[in-house]
N, CA, C and O atoms as a Tinker XYZ file with bonds, in Angstrom:
   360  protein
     1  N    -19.842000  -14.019000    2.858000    73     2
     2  CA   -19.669000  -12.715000    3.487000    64     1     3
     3  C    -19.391000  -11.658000    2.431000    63     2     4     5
     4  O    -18.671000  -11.804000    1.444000    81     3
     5  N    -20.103000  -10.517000    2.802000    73     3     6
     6  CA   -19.920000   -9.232000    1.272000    64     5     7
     7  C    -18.417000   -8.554000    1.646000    63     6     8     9
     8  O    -17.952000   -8.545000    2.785000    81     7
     9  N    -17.876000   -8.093000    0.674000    73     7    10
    10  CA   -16.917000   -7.901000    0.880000    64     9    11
    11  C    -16.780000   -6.126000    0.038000    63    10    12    13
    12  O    -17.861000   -5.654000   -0.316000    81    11
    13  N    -15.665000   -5.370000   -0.196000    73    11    14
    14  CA   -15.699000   -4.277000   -0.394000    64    13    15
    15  C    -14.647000   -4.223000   -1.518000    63    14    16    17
    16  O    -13.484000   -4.627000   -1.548000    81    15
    17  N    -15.638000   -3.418000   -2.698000    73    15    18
    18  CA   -13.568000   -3.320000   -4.143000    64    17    19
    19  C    -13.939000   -2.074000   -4.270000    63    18    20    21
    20  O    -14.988000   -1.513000   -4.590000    81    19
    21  N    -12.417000   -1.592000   -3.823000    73    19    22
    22  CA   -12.521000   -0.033000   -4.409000    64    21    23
    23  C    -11.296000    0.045000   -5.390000    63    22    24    25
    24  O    -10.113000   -0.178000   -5.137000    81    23
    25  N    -11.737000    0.327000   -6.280000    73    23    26
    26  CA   -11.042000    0.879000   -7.742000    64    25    27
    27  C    -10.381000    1.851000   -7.462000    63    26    28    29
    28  O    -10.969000    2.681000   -6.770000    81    27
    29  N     -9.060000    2.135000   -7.822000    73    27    30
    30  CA    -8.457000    3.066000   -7.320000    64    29    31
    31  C     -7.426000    3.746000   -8.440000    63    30    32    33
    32  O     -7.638000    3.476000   -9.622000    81    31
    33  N     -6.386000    4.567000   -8.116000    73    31    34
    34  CA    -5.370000    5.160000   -9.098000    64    33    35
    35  C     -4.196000    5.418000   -8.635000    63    34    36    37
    36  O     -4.228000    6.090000   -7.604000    81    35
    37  N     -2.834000    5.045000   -9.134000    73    35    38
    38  CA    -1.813000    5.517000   -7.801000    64    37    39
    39  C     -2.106000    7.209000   -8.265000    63    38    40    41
    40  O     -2.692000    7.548000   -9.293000    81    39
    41  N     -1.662000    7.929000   -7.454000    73    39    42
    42  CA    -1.619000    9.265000   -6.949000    64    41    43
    43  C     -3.148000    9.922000   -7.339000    63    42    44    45
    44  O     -3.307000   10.929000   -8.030000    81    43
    45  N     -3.933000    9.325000   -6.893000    73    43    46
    46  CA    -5.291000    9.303000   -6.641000    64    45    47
    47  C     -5.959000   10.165000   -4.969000    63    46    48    49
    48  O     -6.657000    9.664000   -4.087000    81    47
    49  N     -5.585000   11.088000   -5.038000    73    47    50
    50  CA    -5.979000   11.572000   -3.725000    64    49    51
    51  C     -7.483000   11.438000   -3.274000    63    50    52    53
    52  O     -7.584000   11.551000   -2.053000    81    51
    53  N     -8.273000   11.299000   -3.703000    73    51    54
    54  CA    -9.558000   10.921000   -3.392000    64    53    55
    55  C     -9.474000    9.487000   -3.164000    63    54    56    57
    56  O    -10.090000    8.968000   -2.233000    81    55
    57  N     -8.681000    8.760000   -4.034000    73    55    58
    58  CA    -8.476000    7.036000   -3.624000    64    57    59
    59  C     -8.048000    6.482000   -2.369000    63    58    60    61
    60  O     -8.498000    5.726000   -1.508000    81    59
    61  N     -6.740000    7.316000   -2.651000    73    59    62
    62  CA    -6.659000    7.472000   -0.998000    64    61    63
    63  C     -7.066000    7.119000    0.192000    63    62    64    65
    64  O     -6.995000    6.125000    0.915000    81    63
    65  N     -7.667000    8.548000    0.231000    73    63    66
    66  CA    -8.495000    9.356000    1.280000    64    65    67
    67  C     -9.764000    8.093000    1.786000    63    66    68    69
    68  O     -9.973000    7.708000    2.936000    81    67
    69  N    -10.502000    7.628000    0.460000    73    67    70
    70  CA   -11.010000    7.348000    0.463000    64    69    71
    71  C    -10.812000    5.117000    1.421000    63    70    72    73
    72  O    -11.379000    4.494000    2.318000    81    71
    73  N     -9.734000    4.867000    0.462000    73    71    74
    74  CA    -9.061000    3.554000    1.228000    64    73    75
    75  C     -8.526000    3.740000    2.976000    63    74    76    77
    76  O     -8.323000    2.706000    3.612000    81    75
    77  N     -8.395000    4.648000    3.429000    73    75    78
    78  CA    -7.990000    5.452000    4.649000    64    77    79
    79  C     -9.317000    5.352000    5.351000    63    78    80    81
    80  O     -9.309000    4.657000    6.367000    81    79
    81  N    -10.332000    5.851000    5.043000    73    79    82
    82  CA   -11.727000    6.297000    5.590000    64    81    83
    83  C    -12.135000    4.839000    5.742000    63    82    84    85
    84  O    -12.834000    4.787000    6.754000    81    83
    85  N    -12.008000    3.528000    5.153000    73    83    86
    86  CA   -12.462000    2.108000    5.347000    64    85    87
    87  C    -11.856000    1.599000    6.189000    63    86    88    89
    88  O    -12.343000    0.842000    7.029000    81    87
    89  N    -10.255000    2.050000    6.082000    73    87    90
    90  CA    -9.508000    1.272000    7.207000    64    89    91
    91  C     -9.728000    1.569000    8.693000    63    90    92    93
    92  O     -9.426000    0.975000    9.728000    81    91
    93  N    -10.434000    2.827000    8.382000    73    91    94
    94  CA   -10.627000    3.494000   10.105000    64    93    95
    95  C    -11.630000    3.205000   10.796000    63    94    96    97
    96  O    -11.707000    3.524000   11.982000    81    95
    97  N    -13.077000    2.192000    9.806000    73    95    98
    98  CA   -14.098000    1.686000   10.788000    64    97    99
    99  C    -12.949000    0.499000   11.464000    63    98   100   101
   100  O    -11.824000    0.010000   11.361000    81    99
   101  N    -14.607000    0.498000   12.436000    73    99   102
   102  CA   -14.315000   -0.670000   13.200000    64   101   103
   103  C    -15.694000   -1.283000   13.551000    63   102   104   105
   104  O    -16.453000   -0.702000   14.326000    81   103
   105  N    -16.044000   -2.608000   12.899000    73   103   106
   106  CA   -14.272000   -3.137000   12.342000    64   105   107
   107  C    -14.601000   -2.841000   10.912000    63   106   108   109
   108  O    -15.689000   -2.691000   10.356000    81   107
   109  N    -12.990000   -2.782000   10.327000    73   107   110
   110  CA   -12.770000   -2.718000    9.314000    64   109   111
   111  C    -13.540000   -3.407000    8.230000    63   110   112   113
   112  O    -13.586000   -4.634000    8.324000    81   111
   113  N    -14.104000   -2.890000    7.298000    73   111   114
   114  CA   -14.548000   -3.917000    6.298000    64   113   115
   115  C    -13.433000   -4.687000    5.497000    63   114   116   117
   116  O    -12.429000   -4.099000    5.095000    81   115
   117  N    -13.632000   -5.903000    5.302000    73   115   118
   118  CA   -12.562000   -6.693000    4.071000    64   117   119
   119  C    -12.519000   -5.973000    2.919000    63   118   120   121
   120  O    -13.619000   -6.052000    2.374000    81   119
   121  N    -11.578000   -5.151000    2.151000    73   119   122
   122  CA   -11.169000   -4.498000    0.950000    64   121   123
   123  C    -10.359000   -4.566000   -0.093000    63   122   124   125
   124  O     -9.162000   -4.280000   -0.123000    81   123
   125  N    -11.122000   -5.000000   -1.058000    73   123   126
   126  CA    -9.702000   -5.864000   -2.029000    64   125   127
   127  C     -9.713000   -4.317000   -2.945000    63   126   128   129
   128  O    -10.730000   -3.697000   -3.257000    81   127
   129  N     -8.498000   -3.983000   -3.212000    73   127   130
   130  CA    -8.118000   -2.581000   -3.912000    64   129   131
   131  C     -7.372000   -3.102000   -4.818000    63   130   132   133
   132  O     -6.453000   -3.906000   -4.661000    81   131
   133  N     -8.010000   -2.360000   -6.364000    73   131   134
   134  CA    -7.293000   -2.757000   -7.723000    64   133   135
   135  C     -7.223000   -1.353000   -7.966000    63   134   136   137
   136  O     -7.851000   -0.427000   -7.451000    81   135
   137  N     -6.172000   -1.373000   -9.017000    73   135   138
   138  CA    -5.283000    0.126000   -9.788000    64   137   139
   139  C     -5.900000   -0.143000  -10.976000    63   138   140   141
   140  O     -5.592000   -1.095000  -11.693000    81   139
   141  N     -6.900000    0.782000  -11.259000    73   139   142
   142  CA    -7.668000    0.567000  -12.644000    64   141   143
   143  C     -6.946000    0.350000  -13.969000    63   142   144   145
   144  O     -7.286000   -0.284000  -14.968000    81   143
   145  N     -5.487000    1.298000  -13.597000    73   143   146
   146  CA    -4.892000    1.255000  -14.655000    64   145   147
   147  C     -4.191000   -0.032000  -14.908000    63   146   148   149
   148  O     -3.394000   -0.020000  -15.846000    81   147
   149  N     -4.353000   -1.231000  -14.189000    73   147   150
   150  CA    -3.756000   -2.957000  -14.294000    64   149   151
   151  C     -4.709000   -3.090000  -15.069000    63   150   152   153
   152  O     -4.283000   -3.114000  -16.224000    81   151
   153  N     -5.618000   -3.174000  -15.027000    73   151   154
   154  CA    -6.914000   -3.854000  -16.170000    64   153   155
   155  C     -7.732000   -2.986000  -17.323000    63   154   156   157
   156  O     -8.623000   -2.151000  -17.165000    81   155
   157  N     -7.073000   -3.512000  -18.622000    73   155   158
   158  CA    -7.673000   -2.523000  -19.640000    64   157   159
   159  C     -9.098000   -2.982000  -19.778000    63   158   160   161
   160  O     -9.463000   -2.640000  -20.902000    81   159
   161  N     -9.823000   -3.444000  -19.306000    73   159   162
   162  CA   -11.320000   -3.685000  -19.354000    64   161   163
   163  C    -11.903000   -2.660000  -17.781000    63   162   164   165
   164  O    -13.037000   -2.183000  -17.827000    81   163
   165  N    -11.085000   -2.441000  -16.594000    73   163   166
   166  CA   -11.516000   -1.220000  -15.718000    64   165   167
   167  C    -11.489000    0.101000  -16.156000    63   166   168   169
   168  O    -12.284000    1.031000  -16.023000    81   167
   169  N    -10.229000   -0.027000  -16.797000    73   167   170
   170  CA    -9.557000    1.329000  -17.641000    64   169   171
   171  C    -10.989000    1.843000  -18.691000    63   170   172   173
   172  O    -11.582000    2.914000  -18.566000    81   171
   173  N    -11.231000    1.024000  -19.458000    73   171   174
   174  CA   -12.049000    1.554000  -20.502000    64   173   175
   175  C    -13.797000    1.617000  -19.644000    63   174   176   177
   176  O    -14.572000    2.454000  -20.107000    81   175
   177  N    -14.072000    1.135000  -18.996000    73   175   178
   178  CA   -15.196000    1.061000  -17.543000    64   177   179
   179  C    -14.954000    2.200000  -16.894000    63   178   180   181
   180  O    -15.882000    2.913000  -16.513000    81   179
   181  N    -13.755000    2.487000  -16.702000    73   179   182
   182  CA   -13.840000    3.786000  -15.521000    64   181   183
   183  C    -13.478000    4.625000  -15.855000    63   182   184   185
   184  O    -14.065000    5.706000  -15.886000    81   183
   185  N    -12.251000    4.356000  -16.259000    73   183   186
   186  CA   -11.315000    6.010000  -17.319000    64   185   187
   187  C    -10.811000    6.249000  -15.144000    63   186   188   189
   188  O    -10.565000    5.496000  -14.202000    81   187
   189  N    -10.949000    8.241000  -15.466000    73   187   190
   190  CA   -11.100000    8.580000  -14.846000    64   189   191
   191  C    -11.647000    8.909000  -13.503000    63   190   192   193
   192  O    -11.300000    9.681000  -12.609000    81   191
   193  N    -12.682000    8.006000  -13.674000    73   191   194
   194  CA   -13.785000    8.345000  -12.789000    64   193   195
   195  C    -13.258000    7.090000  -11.433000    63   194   196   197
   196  O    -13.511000    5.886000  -11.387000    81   195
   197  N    -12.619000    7.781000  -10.642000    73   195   198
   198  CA   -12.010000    6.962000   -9.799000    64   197   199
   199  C    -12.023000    7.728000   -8.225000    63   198   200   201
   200  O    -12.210000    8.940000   -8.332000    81   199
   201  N    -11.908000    7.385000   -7.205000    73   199   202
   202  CA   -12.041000    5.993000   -6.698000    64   201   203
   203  C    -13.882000    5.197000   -7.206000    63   202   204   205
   204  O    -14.805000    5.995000   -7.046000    81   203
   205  N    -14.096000    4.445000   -7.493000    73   203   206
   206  CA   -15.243000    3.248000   -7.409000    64   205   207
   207  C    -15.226000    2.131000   -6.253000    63   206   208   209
   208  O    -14.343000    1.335000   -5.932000    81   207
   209  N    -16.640000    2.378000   -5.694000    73   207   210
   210  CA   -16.481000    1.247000   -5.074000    64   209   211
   211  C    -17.507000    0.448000   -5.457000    63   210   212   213
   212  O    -18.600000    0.800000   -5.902000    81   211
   213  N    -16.946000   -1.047000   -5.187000    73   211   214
   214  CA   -18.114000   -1.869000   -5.562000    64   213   215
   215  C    -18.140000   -3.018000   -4.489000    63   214   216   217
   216  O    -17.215000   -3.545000   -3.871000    81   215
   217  N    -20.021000   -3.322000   -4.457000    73   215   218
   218  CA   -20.020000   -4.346000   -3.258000    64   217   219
   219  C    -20.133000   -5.807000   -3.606000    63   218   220   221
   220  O    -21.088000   -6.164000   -4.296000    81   219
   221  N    -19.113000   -6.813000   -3.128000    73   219   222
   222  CA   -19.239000   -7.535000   -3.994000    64   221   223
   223  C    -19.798000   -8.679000   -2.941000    63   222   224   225
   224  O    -19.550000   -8.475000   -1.752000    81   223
   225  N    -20.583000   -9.948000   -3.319000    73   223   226
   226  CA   -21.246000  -10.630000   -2.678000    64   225   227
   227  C    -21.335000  -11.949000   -3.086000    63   226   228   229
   228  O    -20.704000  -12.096000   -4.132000    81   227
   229  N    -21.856000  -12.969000   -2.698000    73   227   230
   230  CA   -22.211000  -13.788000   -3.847000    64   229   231
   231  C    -23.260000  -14.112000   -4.607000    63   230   232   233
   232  O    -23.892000  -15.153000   -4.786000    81   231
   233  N    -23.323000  -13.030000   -5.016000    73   231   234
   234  CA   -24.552000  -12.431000   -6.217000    64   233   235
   235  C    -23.381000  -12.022000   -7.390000    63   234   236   237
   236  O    -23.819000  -11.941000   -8.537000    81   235
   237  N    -21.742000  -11.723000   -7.165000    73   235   238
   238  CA   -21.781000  -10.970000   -8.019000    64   237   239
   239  C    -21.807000   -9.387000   -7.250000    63   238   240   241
   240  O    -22.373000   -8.965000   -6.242000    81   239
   241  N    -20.808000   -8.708000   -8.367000    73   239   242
   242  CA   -20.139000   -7.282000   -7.822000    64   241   243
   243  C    -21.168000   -6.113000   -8.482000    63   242   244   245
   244  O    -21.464000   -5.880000   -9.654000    81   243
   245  N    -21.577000   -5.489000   -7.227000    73   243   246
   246  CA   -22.398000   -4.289000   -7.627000    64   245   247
   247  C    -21.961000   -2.780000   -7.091000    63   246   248   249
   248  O    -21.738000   -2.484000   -5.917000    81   247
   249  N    -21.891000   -1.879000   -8.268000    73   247   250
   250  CA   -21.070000   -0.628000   -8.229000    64   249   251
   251  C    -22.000000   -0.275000   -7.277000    63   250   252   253
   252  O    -23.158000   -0.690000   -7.283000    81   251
   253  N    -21.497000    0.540000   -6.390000    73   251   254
   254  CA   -22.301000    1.871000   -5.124000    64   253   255
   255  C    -22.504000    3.135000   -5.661000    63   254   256   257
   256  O    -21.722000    3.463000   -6.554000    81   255
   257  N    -23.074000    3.658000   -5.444000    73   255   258
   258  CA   -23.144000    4.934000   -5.686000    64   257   259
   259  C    -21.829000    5.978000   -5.265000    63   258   260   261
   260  O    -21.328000    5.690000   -4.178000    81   259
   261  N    -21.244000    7.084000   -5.942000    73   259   262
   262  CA   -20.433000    7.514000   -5.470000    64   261   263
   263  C    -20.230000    7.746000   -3.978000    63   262   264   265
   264  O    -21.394000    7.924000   -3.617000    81   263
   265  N    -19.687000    7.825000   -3.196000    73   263   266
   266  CA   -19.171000    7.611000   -2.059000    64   265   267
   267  C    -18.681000    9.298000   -1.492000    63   266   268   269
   268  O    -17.581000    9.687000   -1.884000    81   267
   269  N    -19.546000   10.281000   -0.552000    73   267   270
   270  CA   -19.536000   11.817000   -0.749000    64   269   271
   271  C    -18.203000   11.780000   -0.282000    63   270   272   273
   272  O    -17.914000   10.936000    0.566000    81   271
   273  N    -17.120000   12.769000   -0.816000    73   271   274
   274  CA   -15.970000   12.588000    0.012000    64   273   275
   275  C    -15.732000   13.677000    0.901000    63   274   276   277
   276  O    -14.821000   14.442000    0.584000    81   275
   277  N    -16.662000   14.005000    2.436000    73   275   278
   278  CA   -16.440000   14.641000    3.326000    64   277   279
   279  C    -17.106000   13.196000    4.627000    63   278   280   281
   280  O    -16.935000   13.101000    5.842000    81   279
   281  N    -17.818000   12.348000    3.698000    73   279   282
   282  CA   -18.304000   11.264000    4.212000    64   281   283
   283  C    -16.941000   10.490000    5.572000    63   282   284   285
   284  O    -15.750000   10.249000    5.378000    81   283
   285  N    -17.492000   10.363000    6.418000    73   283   286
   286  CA   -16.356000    9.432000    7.166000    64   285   287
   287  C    -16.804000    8.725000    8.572000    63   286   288   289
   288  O    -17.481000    9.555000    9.179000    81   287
   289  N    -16.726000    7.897000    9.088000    73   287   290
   290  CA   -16.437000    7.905000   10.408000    64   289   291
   291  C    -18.100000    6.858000   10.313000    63   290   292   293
   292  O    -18.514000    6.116000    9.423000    81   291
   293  N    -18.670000    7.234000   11.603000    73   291   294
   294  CA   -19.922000    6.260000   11.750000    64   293   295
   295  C    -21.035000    7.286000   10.704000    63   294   296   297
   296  O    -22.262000    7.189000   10.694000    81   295
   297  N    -20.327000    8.102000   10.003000    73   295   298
   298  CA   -21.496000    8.397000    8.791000    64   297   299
   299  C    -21.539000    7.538000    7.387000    63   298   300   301
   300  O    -22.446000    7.367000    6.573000    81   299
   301  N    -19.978000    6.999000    7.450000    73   299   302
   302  CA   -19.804000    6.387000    6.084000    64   301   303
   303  C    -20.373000    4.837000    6.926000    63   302   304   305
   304  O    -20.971000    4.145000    6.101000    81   303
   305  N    -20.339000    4.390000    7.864000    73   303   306
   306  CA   -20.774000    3.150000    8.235000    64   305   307
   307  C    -22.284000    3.391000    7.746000    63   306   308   309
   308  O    -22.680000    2.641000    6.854000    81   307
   309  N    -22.924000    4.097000    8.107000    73   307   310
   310  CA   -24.774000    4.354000    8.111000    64   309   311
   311  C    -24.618000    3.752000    6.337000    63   310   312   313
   312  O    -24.854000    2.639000    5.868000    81   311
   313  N    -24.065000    5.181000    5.597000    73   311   314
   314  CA   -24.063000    5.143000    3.784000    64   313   315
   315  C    -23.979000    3.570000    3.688000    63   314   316   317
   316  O    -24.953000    2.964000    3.241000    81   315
   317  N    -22.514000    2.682000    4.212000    73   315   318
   318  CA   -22.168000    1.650000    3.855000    64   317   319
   319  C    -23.646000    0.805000    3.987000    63   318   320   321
   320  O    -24.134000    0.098000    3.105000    81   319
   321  N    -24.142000    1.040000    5.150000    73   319   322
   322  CA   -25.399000   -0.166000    5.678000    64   321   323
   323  C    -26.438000    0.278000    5.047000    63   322   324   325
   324  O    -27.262000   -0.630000    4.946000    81   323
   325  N    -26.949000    1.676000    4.363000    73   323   326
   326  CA   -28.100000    1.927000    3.466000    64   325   327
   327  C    -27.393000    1.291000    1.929000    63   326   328   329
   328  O    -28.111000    1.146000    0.941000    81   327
   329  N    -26.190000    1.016000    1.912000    73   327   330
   330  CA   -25.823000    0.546000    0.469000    64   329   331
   331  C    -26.379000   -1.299000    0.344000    63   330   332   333
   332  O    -26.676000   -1.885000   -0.697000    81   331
   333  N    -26.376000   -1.956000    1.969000    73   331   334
   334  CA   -26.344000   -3.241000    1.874000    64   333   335
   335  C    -25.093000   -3.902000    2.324000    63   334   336   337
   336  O    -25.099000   -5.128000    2.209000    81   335
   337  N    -23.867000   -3.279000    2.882000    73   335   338
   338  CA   -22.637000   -3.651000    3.094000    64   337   339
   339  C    -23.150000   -4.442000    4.824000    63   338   340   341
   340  O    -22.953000   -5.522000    5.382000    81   339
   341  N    -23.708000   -3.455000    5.072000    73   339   342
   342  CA   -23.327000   -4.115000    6.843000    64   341   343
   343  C    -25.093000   -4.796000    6.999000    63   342   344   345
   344  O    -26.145000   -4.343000    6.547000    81   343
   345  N    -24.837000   -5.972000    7.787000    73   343   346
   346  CA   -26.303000   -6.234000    8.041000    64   345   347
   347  C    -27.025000   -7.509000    6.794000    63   346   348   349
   348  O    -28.034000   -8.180000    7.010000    81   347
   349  N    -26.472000   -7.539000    5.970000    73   347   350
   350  CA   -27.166000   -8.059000    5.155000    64   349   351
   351  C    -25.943000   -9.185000    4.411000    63   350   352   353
   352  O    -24.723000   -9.027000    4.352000    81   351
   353  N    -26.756000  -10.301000    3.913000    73   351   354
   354  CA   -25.690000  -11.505000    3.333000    64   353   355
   355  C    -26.339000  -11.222000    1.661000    63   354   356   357
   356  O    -27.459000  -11.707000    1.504000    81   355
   357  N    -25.848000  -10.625000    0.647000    73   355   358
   358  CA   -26.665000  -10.902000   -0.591000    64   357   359
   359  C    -26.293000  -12.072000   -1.408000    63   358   360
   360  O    -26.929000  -12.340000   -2.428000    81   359
């Protein structure tokens, strides 16, 4: 089953916002959330550039495209299912 990593930051307001906006489908996707700043190999991968999400499968974890942040609701479900999240086993 694919599952969902969003890279995140504490006081990350887009991270947030963004971990908030997943919890509110239904149903919820499974979301494992890491603090970039725990791993100096995300840290030097992401820096700044945070929230990331990535879809991970058993293929192996593949970054998404940024994620628009006005995106929400059954619009971020559509984004999620044109990304490969819903609908599909990779």
């Amino acid at each position: 089953m694919n599952s969902l990593v969003l890279i995140t930051r504490k006081g990350c307001c887009l991270c947030e916002g963004l971990g908030q906006k997943l919890a509110a489908l239904a149903p919820a996707p499974p979301v494992v959330v890491i603090d970039v700043d725990t791993d100096p190999a995300l840290q030097h991968r992401y820096g700044l550039e945070v929230p990331v999400l990535l879809l991970r499968s058993s293929a192996g974890d593949r970054e998404l495209p940024r994620v628009p942040p006005r995106l929400a609701g059954a619009g971020l479900q559509v984004w999620l299912q044109k990304q490969g999240f819903f609908g599909q086993e990779a």
